[in-house]
């Protein structure tokens, strides 16, 4: 059985990858429309559905009035999945985040002090300030008002049902 479902924005842009169970729940709650289905079926006593392969949101949710939530994924998205020291674009699994002002020097874990960094650059900078390490972020970290829509980075092993929606975003 397939375990992943691709979630699209209302205008068919890849947004994220869901568990198939979450996609079925969203279908039941009428939050999404099913665009493509797998051949596998799920059954209950009263209904039989095919497992959704690709679903599309009916409408995009509103952002929280307090601003964006600080999270590792949102930091990576703000920085375009690029190491802010060497500039290389990496999948999320190869990134970490770095405190521009180290925690040992009083730096806090917040939007204005965190940047995406590849593991090699993060290890090289270690627990030093930018001046001590001779490494500065390419862009100053800021608290964004909104995040750019950037598709999830897919591995090469995407289901054939996703091909028309995710092919140009495969690593």
GROMACS .gro file of N, CA and C in nm:
model
  513
    1UNK      N    1   0.084  -0.119   0.000
    1UNK     CA    2   0.000   0.000   0.000
    1UNK      C    3   0.089   0.125   0.000
    2UNK      N    4   0.048   0.225  -0.075
    2UNK     CA    5   0.119   0.352  -0.079
    2UNK      C    6   0.093   0.428   0.050
    3UNK      N    7   0.194   0.494   0.102
    3UNK     CA    8   0.180   0.561   0.231
    3UNK      C    9   0.185   0.713   0.221
    4UNK      N   10   0.214   0.767   0.103
    4UNK     CA   11   0.229   0.912   0.089
    4UNK      C   12   0.127   0.969  -0.009
    5UNK      N   13   0.081   1.089   0.022
    5UNK     CA   14  -0.011   1.162  -0.066
    5UNK      C   15   0.044   1.301  -0.086
    6UNK      N   16   0.043   1.349  -0.210
    6UNK     CA   17   0.092   1.482  -0.242
    6UNK      C   18  -0.022   1.583  -0.225
    7UNK      N   19   0.003   1.688  -0.147
    7UNK     CA   20  -0.096   1.794  -0.126
    7UNK      C   21  -0.060   1.912  -0.215
    8UNK      N   22  -0.159   1.959  -0.292
    8UNK     CA   23  -0.141   2.072  -0.383
    8UNK      C   24  -0.217   2.194  -0.331
    9UNK      N   25  -0.171   2.311  -0.369
    9UNK     CA   26  -0.244   2.433  -0.339
    9UNK      C   27  -0.369   2.437  -0.428
   10UNK      N   28  -0.459   2.532  -0.407
   10UNK     CA   29  -0.576   2.541  -0.494
   10UNK      C   30  -0.540   2.562  -0.642
   11UNK      N   31  -0.421   2.614  -0.669
   11UNK     CA   32  -0.380   2.635  -0.808
   11UNK      C   33  -0.278   2.529  -0.853
   12UNK      N   34  -0.284   2.411  -0.792
   12UNK     CA   35  -0.210   2.292  -0.833
   12UNK      C   36  -0.058   2.302  -0.819
   13UNK      N   37  -0.010   2.373  -0.721
   13UNK     CA   38   0.132   2.382  -0.693
   13UNK      C   39   0.164   2.290  -0.575
   14UNK      N   40   0.268   2.205  -0.583
   14UNK     CA   41   0.298   2.114  -0.471
   14UNK      C   42   0.324   2.191  -0.342
   15UNK      N   43   0.257   2.150  -0.235
   15UNK     CA   44   0.271   2.217  -0.107
   15UNK      C   45   0.344   2.132  -0.006
   16UNK      N   46   0.300   2.008   0.013
   16UNK     CA   47   0.368   1.919   0.107
   16UNK      C   48   0.325   1.776   0.084
   17UNK      N   49   0.390   1.686   0.153
   17UNK     CA   50   0.361   1.544   0.144
   17UNK      C   51   0.292   1.502   0.273
   18UNK      N   52   0.179   1.435   0.258
   18UNK     CA   53   0.099   1.391   0.373
   18UNK      C   54   0.101   1.240   0.386
   19UNK      N   55   0.064   1.192   0.503
   19UNK     CA   56   0.033   1.049   0.518
   19UNK      C   57  -0.103   1.027   0.450
   20UNK      N   58  -0.124   0.912   0.392
   20UNK     CA   59  -0.250   0.886   0.321
   20UNK      C   60  -0.368   0.897   0.417
   21UNK      N   61  -0.348   0.861   0.545
   21UNK     CA   62  -0.457   0.868   0.643
   21UNK      C   63  -0.504   1.013   0.662
   22UNK      N   64  -0.409   1.107   0.664
   22UNK     CA   65  -0.444   1.249   0.678
   22UNK      C   66  -0.520   1.298   0.555
   23UNK      N   67  -0.480   1.250   0.438
   23UNK     CA   68  -0.548   1.289   0.315
   23UNK      C   69  -0.692   1.237   0.314
   24UNK      N   70  -0.713   1.115   0.362
   24UNK     CA   71  -0.849   1.059   0.368
   24UNK      C   72  -0.934   1.141   0.465
   25UNK      N   73  -0.877   1.178   0.577
   25UNK     CA   74  -0.950   1.260   0.675
   25UNK      C   75  -0.988   1.396   0.613
   26UNK      N   76  -0.894   1.456   0.542
   26UNK     CA   77  -0.921   1.585   0.478
   26UNK      C   78  -1.028   1.571   0.368
   27UNK      N   79  -1.026   1.458   0.299
   27UNK     CA   80  -1.130   1.433   0.198
   27UNK      C   81  -1.266   1.420   0.266
   28UNK      N   82  -1.273   1.345   0.373
   28UNK     CA   83  -1.397   1.326   0.447
   28UNK      C   84  -1.450   1.459   0.501
   29UNK      N   85  -1.359   1.546   0.547
   29UNK     CA   86  -1.399   1.677   0.600
   29UNK      C   87  -1.422   1.780   0.490
   30UNK      N   88  -1.408   1.739   0.364
   30UNK     CA   89  -1.429   1.822   0.247
   30UNK      C   90  -1.337   1.944   0.242
   31UNK      N   91  -1.213   1.924   0.287
   31UNK     CA   92  -1.111   2.029   0.281
   31UNK      C   93  -1.035   2.020   0.149
   32UNK      N   94  -1.028   1.897   0.093
   32UNK     CA   95  -0.955   1.874  -0.031
   32UNK      C   96  -1.041   1.803  -0.133
   33UNK      N   97  -0.998   1.813  -0.258
   33UNK     CA   98  -1.055   1.734  -0.367
   33UNK      C   99  -0.948   1.636  -0.410
   34UNK      N  100  -0.987   1.512  -0.438
   34UNK     CA  101  -0.892   1.412  -0.484
   34UNK      C  102  -0.871   1.433  -0.634
   35UNK      N  103  -0.744   1.444  -0.672
   35UNK     CA  104  -0.708   1.467  -0.812
   35UNK      C  105  -0.668   1.336  -0.879
   36UNK      N  106  -0.585   1.256  -0.811
   36UNK     CA  107  -0.538   1.128  -0.863
   36UNK      C  108  -0.546   1.026  -0.750
   37UNK      N  109  -0.582   0.902  -0.784
   37UNK     CA  110  -0.591   0.795  -0.684
   37UNK      C  111  -0.494   0.683  -0.717
   38UNK      N  112  -0.451   0.611  -0.612
   38UNK     CA  113  -0.376   0.487  -0.631
   38UNK      C  114  -0.477   0.376  -0.660
   39UNK      N  115  -0.429   0.258  -0.700
   39UNK     CA  116  -0.518   0.144  -0.724
   39UNK      C  117  -0.562   0.080  -0.592
   40UNK      N  118  -0.485   0.101  -0.484
   40UNK     CA  119  -0.518   0.041  -0.354
   40UNK      C  120  -0.650   0.098  -0.301
   41UNK      N  121  -0.723   0.014  -0.228
   41UNK     CA  122  -0.850   0.058  -0.171
   41UNK      C  123  -0.847   0.052  -0.020
   42UNK      N  124  -0.925   0.138   0.040
   42UNK     CA  125  -0.948   0.131   0.185
   42UNK      C  126  -1.097   0.109   0.204
   43UNK      N  127  -1.131   0.028   0.302
   43UNK     CA  128  -1.271  -0.010   0.320
   43UNK      C  129  -1.314   0.007   0.464
   44UNK      N  130  -1.439   0.045   0.477
   44UNK     CA  131  -1.505   0.044   0.607
   44UNK      C  132  -1.636  -0.032   0.583
   45UNK      N  133  -1.714  -0.057   0.687
   45UNK     CA  134  -1.840  -0.129   0.662
   45UNK      C  135  -1.935  -0.055   0.566
   46UNK      N  136  -1.925   0.077   0.561
   46UNK     CA  137  -2.021   0.152   0.480
   46UNK      C  138  -1.965   0.214   0.352
   47UNK      N  139  -1.833   0.219   0.337
   47UNK     CA  140  -1.777   0.288   0.222
   47UNK      C  141  -1.646   0.223   0.177
   48UNK      N  142  -1.619   0.232   0.047
   48UNK     CA  143  -1.492   0.188  -0.010
   48UNK      C  144  -1.438   0.304  -0.091
   49UNK      N  145  -1.315   0.343  -0.062
   49UNK     CA  146  -1.249   0.452  -0.135
   49UNK      C  147  -1.115   0.403  -0.185
   50UNK      N  148  -1.071   0.460  -0.296
   50UNK     CA  149  -0.934   0.437  -0.340
   50UNK      C  150  -0.843   0.530  -0.259
   51UNK      N  151  -0.721   0.487  -0.234
   51UNK     CA  152  -0.626   0.569  -0.159
   51UNK      C  153  -0.587   0.690  -0.243
   52UNK      N  154  -0.600   0.811  -0.188
   52UNK     CA  155  -0.565   0.930  -0.266
   52UNK      C  156  -0.414   0.941  -0.289
   53UNK      N  157  -0.375   0.966  -0.412
   53UNK     CA  158  -0.233   0.985  -0.446
   53UNK      C  159  -0.200   1.134  -0.447
   54UNK      N  160  -0.290   1.215  -0.503
   54UNK     CA  161  -0.271   1.360  -0.511
   54UNK      C  162  -0.403   1.425  -0.473
   55UNK      N  163  -0.396   1.520  -0.379
   55UNK     CA  164  -0.515   1.595  -0.339
   55UNK      C  165  -0.487   1.744  -0.352
   56UNK      N  166  -0.594   1.822  -0.375
   56UNK     CA  167  -0.582   1.966  -0.393
   56UNK      C  168  -0.669   2.035  -0.288
   57UNK      N  169  -0.609   2.132  -0.218
   57UNK     CA  170  -0.685   2.211  -0.122
   57UNK      C  171  -0.795   2.288  -0.194
   58UNK      N  172  -0.911   2.296  -0.133
   58UNK     CA  173  -1.019   2.375  -0.192
   58UNK      C  174  -0.992   2.524  -0.176
   59UNK      N  175  -0.937   2.562  -0.062
   59UNK     CA  176  -0.894   2.701  -0.043
   59UNK      C  177  -0.775   2.701   0.052
   60UNK      N  178  -0.691   2.800   0.036
   60UNK     CA  179  -0.571   2.812   0.118
   60UNK      C  180  -0.608   2.875   0.251
   61UNK      N  181  -0.559   2.817   0.360
   61UNK     CA  182  -0.589   2.868   0.493
   61UNK      C  183  -0.526   3.003   0.518
   62UNK      N  184  -0.579   3.074   0.613
   62UNK     CA  185  -0.524   3.205   0.649
   62UNK      C  186  -0.408   3.187   0.745
   63UNK      N  187  -0.317   3.283   0.743
   63UNK     CA  188  -0.206   3.278   0.837
   63UNK      C  189  -0.252   3.334   0.970
   64UNK      N  190  -0.186   3.293   1.073
   64UNK     CA  191  -0.217   3.338   1.209
   64UNK      C  192  -0.190   3.487   1.222
   65UNK      N  193  -0.276   3.558   1.291
   65UNK     CA  194  -0.260   3.704   1.306
   65UNK      C  195  -0.135   3.739   1.386
   66UNK      N  196  -0.085   3.645   1.464
   66UNK     CA  197   0.037   3.670   1.541
   66UNK      C  198   0.164   3.654   1.459
   67UNK      N  199   0.150   3.619   1.334
   67UNK     CA  200   0.266   3.601   1.248
   67UNK      C  201   0.298   3.454   1.230
   68UNK      N  202   0.406   3.429   1.163
   68UNK     CA  203   0.446   3.292   1.135
   68UNK      C  204   0.506   3.225   1.257
   69UNK      N  205   0.476   3.098   1.269
   69UNK     CA  206   0.532   3.018   1.376
   69UNK      C  207   0.681   2.993   1.347
   70UNK      N  208   0.764   3.008   1.449
   70UNK     CA  209   0.905   2.977   1.433
   70UNK      C  210   0.920   2.826   1.436
   71UNK      N  211   0.976   2.770   1.331
   71UNK     CA  212   1.002   2.627   1.326
   71UNK      C  213   1.120   2.604   1.232
   72UNK      N  214   1.180   2.490   1.247
   72UNK     CA  215   1.294   2.452   1.162
   72UNK      C  216   1.253   2.456   1.014
   73UNK      N  217   1.139   2.396   0.983
   73UNK     CA  218   1.092   2.391   0.845
   73UNK      C  219   1.067   2.532   0.789
   74UNK      N  220   1.010   2.620   0.871
   74UNK     CA  221   0.984   2.756   0.824
   74UNK      C  222   1.113   2.835   0.804
   75UNK      N  223   1.215   2.809   0.886
   75UNK     CA  224   1.345   2.875   0.866
   75UNK      C  225   1.405   2.828   0.733
   76UNK      N  226   1.400   2.697   0.707
   76UNK     CA  227   1.452   2.645   0.580
   76UNK      C  228   1.377   2.707   0.462
   77UNK      N  229   1.246   2.717   0.475
   77UNK     CA  230   1.166   2.772   0.366
   77UNK      C  231   1.198   2.921   0.346
   78UNK      N  232   1.211   2.996   0.456
   78UNK     CA  233   1.247   3.138   0.445
   78UNK      C  234   1.378   3.154   0.369
   79UNK      N  235   1.474   3.065   0.397
   79UNK     CA  236   1.607   3.074   0.337
   79UNK      C  237   1.616   3.000   0.203
   80UNK      N  238   1.505   2.951   0.152
   80UNK     CA  239   1.504   2.885   0.021
   80UNK      C  240   1.580   2.753   0.019
   81UNK      N  241   1.585   2.684   0.134
   81UNK     CA  242   1.657   2.557   0.146
   81UNK      C  243   1.803   2.571   0.102
   82UNK      N  244   1.862   2.688   0.130
   82UNK     CA  245   2.002   2.716   0.098
   82UNK      C  246   2.081   2.738   0.226
   83UNK      N  247   2.204   2.686   0.227
   83UNK     CA  248   2.295   2.717   0.336
   83UNK      C  249   2.328   2.865   0.324
   84UNK      N  250   2.313   2.938   0.431
   84UNK     CA  251   2.336   3.082   0.427
   84UNK      C  252   2.485   3.117   0.433
   85UNK      N  253   2.571   3.017   0.447
   85UNK     CA  254   2.716   3.043   0.448
   85UNK      C  255   2.779   3.010   0.314
   86UNK      N  256   2.754   2.890   0.260
   86UNK     CA  257   2.816   2.853   0.132
   86UNK      C  258   2.723   2.875   0.013
   87UNK      N  259   2.593   2.890   0.037
   87UNK     CA  260   2.498   2.918  -0.069
   87UNK      C  261   2.443   2.797  -0.141
   88UNK      N  262   2.484   2.676  -0.101
   88UNK     CA  263   2.436   2.556  -0.170
   88UNK      C  264   2.294   2.524  -0.131
   89UNK      N  265   2.214   2.484  -0.231
   89UNK     CA  266   2.077   2.440  -0.207
   89UNK      C  267   2.082   2.293  -0.166
   90UNK      N  268   2.013   2.260  -0.058
   90UNK     CA  269   2.017   2.124  -0.004
   90UNK      C  270   1.877   2.079   0.033
   91UNK      N  271   1.853   1.947   0.034
   91UNK     CA  272   1.727   1.898   0.088
   91UNK      C  273   1.725   1.920   0.241
   92UNK      N  274   1.608   1.927   0.298
   92UNK     CA  275   1.593   1.957   0.441
   92UNK      C  276   1.673   1.861   0.528
   93UNK      N  277   1.682   1.735   0.488
   93UNK     CA  278   1.753   1.637   0.571
   93UNK      C  279   1.904   1.665   0.579
   94UNK      N  280   1.957   1.747   0.488
   94UNK     CA  281   2.100   1.781   0.489
   94UNK      C  282   2.127   1.920   0.546
   95UNK      N  283   2.021   1.984   0.600
   95UNK     CA  284   2.037   2.117   0.660
   95UNK      C  285   2.020   2.109   0.811
   96UNK      N  286   2.075   2.207   0.877
   96UNK     CA  287   2.050   2.228   1.019
   96UNK      C  288   2.033   2.378   1.035
   97UNK      N  289   2.001   2.422   1.154
   97UNK     CA  290   2.001   2.567   1.166
   97UNK      C  291   2.112   2.611   1.259
   98UNK      N  292   2.161   2.732   1.234
   98UNK     CA  293   2.275   2.785   1.307
   98UNK      C  294   2.237   2.914   1.376
   99UNK      N  295   2.286   2.929   1.498
   99UNK     CA  296   2.270   3.054   1.572
   99UNK      C  297   2.379   3.150   1.523
  100UNK      N  298   2.339   3.263   1.465
  100UNK     CA  299   2.437   3.361   1.418
  100UNK      C  300   2.519   3.410   1.537
  101UNK      N  301   2.453   3.452   1.643
  101UNK     CA  302   2.519   3.480   1.771
  101UNK      C  303   2.502   3.353   1.853
  102UNK      N  304   2.612   3.282   1.884
  102UNK     CA  305   2.600   3.153   1.953
  102UNK      C  306   2.525   3.164   2.085
  103UNK      N  307   2.461   3.056   2.121
  103UNK     CA  308   2.387   3.053   2.248
  103UNK      C  309   2.480   3.080   2.366
  104UNK      N  310   2.603   3.033   2.355
  104UNK     CA  311   2.699   3.055   2.464
  104UNK      C  312   2.733   3.203   2.482
  105UNK      N  313   2.709   3.283   2.377
  105UNK     CA  314   2.734   3.428   2.385
  105UNK      C  315   2.603   3.505   2.405
  106UNK      N  316   2.498   3.434   2.443
  106UNK     CA  317   2.371   3.500   2.471
  106UNK      C  318   2.273   3.503   2.355
  107UNK      N  319   2.307   3.437   2.244
  107UNK     CA  320   2.217   3.435   2.129
  107UNK      C  321   2.094   3.352   2.158
  108UNK      N  322   1.980   3.398   2.108
  108UNK     CA  323   1.854   3.330   2.134
  108UNK      C  324   1.807   3.254   2.011
  109UNK      N  325   1.722   3.157   2.034
  109UNK     CA  326   1.665   3.079   1.924
  109UNK      C  327   1.538   3.150   1.879
  110UNK      N  328   1.556   3.241   1.783
  110UNK     CA  329   1.445   3.320   1.730
  110UNK      C  330   1.475   3.357   1.585
  111UNK      N  331   1.374   3.406   1.515
  111UNK     CA  332   1.387   3.438   1.373
  111UNK      C  333   1.510   3.521   1.340
  112UNK      N  334   1.541   3.622   1.421
  112UNK     CA  335   1.649   3.716   1.387
  112UNK      C  336   1.789   3.666   1.422
  113UNK      N  337   1.799   3.544   1.474
  113UNK     CA  338   1.930   3.491   1.509
  113UNK      C  339   1.957   3.353   1.451
  114UNK      N  340   1.866   3.301   1.370
  114UNK     CA  341   1.880   3.166   1.316
  114UNK      C  342   1.885   3.171   1.164
  115UNK      N  343   1.980   3.097   1.105
  115UNK     CA  344   1.987   3.080   0.959
  115UNK      C  345   2.002   2.933   0.926
  116UNK      N  346   1.964   2.896   0.804
  116UNK     CA  347   1.985   2.760   0.756
  116UNK      C  348   2.133   2.741   0.727
  117UNK      N  349   2.185   2.626   0.762
  117UNK     CA  350   2.326   2.596   0.735
  117UNK      C  351   2.341   2.448   0.701
  118UNK      N  352   2.428   2.419   0.605
  118UNK     CA  353   2.457   2.278   0.578
  118UNK      C  354   2.541   2.227   0.695
  119UNK      N  355   2.546   2.099   0.710
  119UNK     CA  356   2.615   2.042   0.826
  119UNK      C  357   2.765   2.078   0.827
  120UNK      N  358   2.826   2.082   0.709
  120UNK     CA  359   2.969   2.113   0.702
  120UNK      C  360   2.996   2.256   0.750
  121UNK      N  361   2.918   2.352   0.703
  121UNK     CA  362   2.937   2.492   0.744
  121UNK      C  363   2.904   2.510   0.892
  122UNK      N  364   2.800   2.443   0.939
  122UNK     CA  365   2.763   2.455   1.079
  122UNK      C  366   2.874   2.400   1.169
  123UNK      N  367   2.934   2.289   1.127
  123UNK     CA  368   3.045   2.232   1.204
  123UNK      C  369   3.167   2.323   1.200
  124UNK      N  370   3.193   2.385   1.083
  124UNK     CA  371   3.308   2.473   1.069
  124UNK      C  372   3.292   2.600   1.154
  125UNK      N  373   3.171   2.655   1.157
  125UNK     CA  374   3.147   2.776   1.237
  125UNK      C  375   3.148   2.741   1.386
  126UNK      N  376   3.096   2.625   1.418
  126UNK     CA  377   3.095   2.571   1.555
  126UNK      C  378   3.032   2.670   1.652
  127UNK      N  379   3.095   2.696   1.762
  127UNK     CA  380   3.040   2.782   1.867
  127UNK      C  381   3.110   2.918   1.867
  128UNK      N  382   3.128   2.973   1.747
  128UNK     CA  383   3.198   3.100   1.733
  128UNK      C  384   3.104   3.206   1.677
  129UNK      N  385   3.138   3.331   1.700
  129UNK     CA  386   3.064   3.440   1.637
  129UNK      C  387   3.105   3.444   1.490
  130UNK      N  388   3.032   3.519   1.410
  130UNK     CA  389   3.065   3.531   1.267
  130UNK      C  390   3.204   3.589   1.248
  131UNK      N  391   3.241   3.690   1.329
  131UNK     CA  392   3.373   3.751   1.320
  131UNK      C  393   3.483   3.651   1.353
  132UNK      N  394   3.464   3.574   1.459
  132UNK     CA  395   3.566   3.475   1.500
  132UNK      C  396   3.584   3.367   1.394
  133UNK      N  397   3.474   3.322   1.334
  133UNK     CA  398   3.481   3.215   1.235
  133UNK      C  399   3.513   3.267   1.095
  134UNK      N  400   3.496   3.398   1.072
  134UNK     CA  401   3.516   3.453   0.939
  134UNK      C  402   3.406   3.410   0.843
  135UNK      N  403   3.288   3.382   0.896
  135UNK     CA  404   3.174   3.335   0.815
  135UNK      C  405   3.054   3.423   0.848
  136UNK      N  406   2.992   3.479   0.744
  136UNK     CA  407   2.875   3.564   0.765
  136UNK      C  408   2.763   3.514   0.677
  137UNK      N  409   2.640   3.521   0.725
  137UNK     CA  410   2.526   3.478   0.642
  137UNK      C  411   2.512   3.566   0.518
  138UNK      N  412   2.468   3.507   0.409
  138UNK     CA  413   2.449   3.581   0.285
  138UNK      C  414   2.337   3.683   0.297
  139UNK      N  415   2.234   3.650   0.377
  139UNK     CA  416   2.124   3.743   0.403
  139UNK      C  417   2.107   3.751   0.555
  140UNK      N  418   2.080   3.870   0.604
  140UNK     CA  419   2.055   3.886   0.747
  140UNK      C  420   1.925   3.814   0.783
  141UNK      N  421   1.925   3.737   0.890
  141UNK     CA  422   1.801   3.668   0.928
  141UNK      C  423   1.695   3.768   0.976
  142UNK      N  424   1.573   3.751   0.927
  142UNK     CA  425   1.463   3.839   0.965
  142UNK      C  426   1.340   3.757   0.998
  143UNK      N  427   1.246   3.821   1.064
  143UNK     CA  428   1.117   3.757   1.089
  143UNK      C  429   1.030   3.788   0.968
  144UNK      N  430   0.997   3.687   0.887
  144UNK     CA  431   0.919   3.714   0.766
  144UNK      C  432   0.772   3.739   0.797
  145UNK      N  433   0.709   3.822   0.715
  145UNK     CA  434   0.565   3.844   0.728
  145UNK      C  435   0.491   3.724   0.669
  146UNK      N  436   0.549   3.664   0.567
  146UNK     CA  437   0.492   3.544   0.505
  146UNK      C  438   0.607   3.467   0.442
  147UNK      N  439   0.583   3.341   0.412
  147UNK     CA  440   0.686   3.258   0.350
  147UNK      C  441   0.657   3.244   0.201
  148UNK      N  442   0.762   3.240   0.120
  148UNK     CA  443   0.739   3.214  -0.021
  148UNK      C  444   0.689   3.071  -0.038
  149UNK      N  445   0.603   3.049  -0.136
  149UNK     CA  446   0.560   2.913  -0.163
  149UNK      C  447   0.674   2.842  -0.231
  150UNK      N  448   0.730   2.748  -0.162
  150UNK     CA  449   0.834   2.667  -0.226
  150UNK      C  450   0.792   2.522  -0.213
  151UNK      N  451   0.803   2.447  -0.320
  151UNK     CA  452   0.757   2.309  -0.317
  151UNK      C  453   0.846   2.225  -0.227
  152UNK      N  454   0.790   2.117  -0.174
  152UNK     CA  455   0.875   2.026  -0.098
  152UNK      C  456   0.981   1.968  -0.191
  153UNK      N  457   1.099   1.943  -0.139
  153UNK     CA  458   1.203   1.881  -0.221
  153UNK      C  459   1.178   1.731  -0.223
  154UNK      N  460   1.159   1.678  -0.342
  154UNK     CA  461   1.127   1.537  -0.357
  154UNK      C  462   1.253   1.457  -0.383
  155UNK      N  463   1.253   1.332  -0.337
  155UNK     CA  464   1.362   1.243  -0.375
  155UNK      C  465   1.328   1.188  -0.514
  156UNK      N  466   1.419   1.112  -0.569
  156UNK     CA  467   1.398   1.061  -0.705
  156UNK      C  468   1.291   0.952  -0.709
  157UNK      N  469   1.253   0.900  -0.595
  157UNK     CA  470   1.160   0.789  -0.587
  157UNK      C  471   1.017   0.839  -0.562
  158UNK      N  472   0.962   0.915  -0.658
  158UNK     CA  473   0.826   0.962  -0.641
  158UNK      C  474   0.732   0.865  -0.711
  159UNK      N  475   0.612   0.847  -0.657
  159UNK     CA  476   0.516   0.759  -0.725
  159UNK      C  477   0.481   0.811  -0.864
  160UNK      N  478   0.455   0.721  -0.955
  160UNK     CA  479   0.423   0.760  -1.093
  160UNK      C  480   0.299   0.849  -1.099
  161UNK      N  481   0.208   0.833  -1.003
  161UNK     CA  482   0.086   0.914  -0.999
  161UNK      C  483   0.115   1.062  -0.976
  162UNK      N  484   0.231   1.094  -0.920
  162UNK     CA  485   0.268   1.234  -0.892
  162UNK      C  486   0.339   1.300  -1.009
  163UNK      N  487   0.376   1.224  -1.109
  163UNK     CA  488   0.466   1.271  -1.214
  163UNK      C  489   0.427   1.405  -1.275
  164UNK      N  490   0.303   1.425  -1.307
  164UNK     CA  491   0.263   1.550  -1.371
  164UNK      C  492   0.265   1.670  -1.278
  165UNK      N  493   0.273   1.646  -1.147
  165UNK     CA  494   0.266   1.754  -1.050
  165UNK      C  495   0.400   1.785  -0.984
  166UNK      N  496   0.490   1.687  -0.980
  166UNK     CA  497   0.614   1.705  -0.904
  166UNK      C  498   0.740   1.682  -0.985
  167UNK      N  499   0.730   1.646  -1.111
  167UNK     CA  500   0.846   1.608  -1.190
  167UNK      C  501   0.955   1.714  -1.195
  168UNK      N  502   0.917   1.842  -1.209
  168UNK     CA  503   1.020   1.946  -1.220
  168UNK      C  504   1.087   1.980  -1.087
  169UNK      N  505   1.035   1.923  -0.976
  169UNK     CA  506   1.092   1.952  -0.845
  169UNK      C  507   1.174   1.837  -0.789
  170UNK      N  508   1.193   1.730  -0.868
  170UNK     CA  509   1.271   1.616  -0.822
  170UNK      C  510   1.416   1.655  -0.817
  171UNK      N  511   1.484   1.616  -0.709
  171UNK     CA  512   1.626   1.649  -0.691
  171UNK      C  513   1.711   1.577  -0.794
   0.00000   0.00000   0.00000
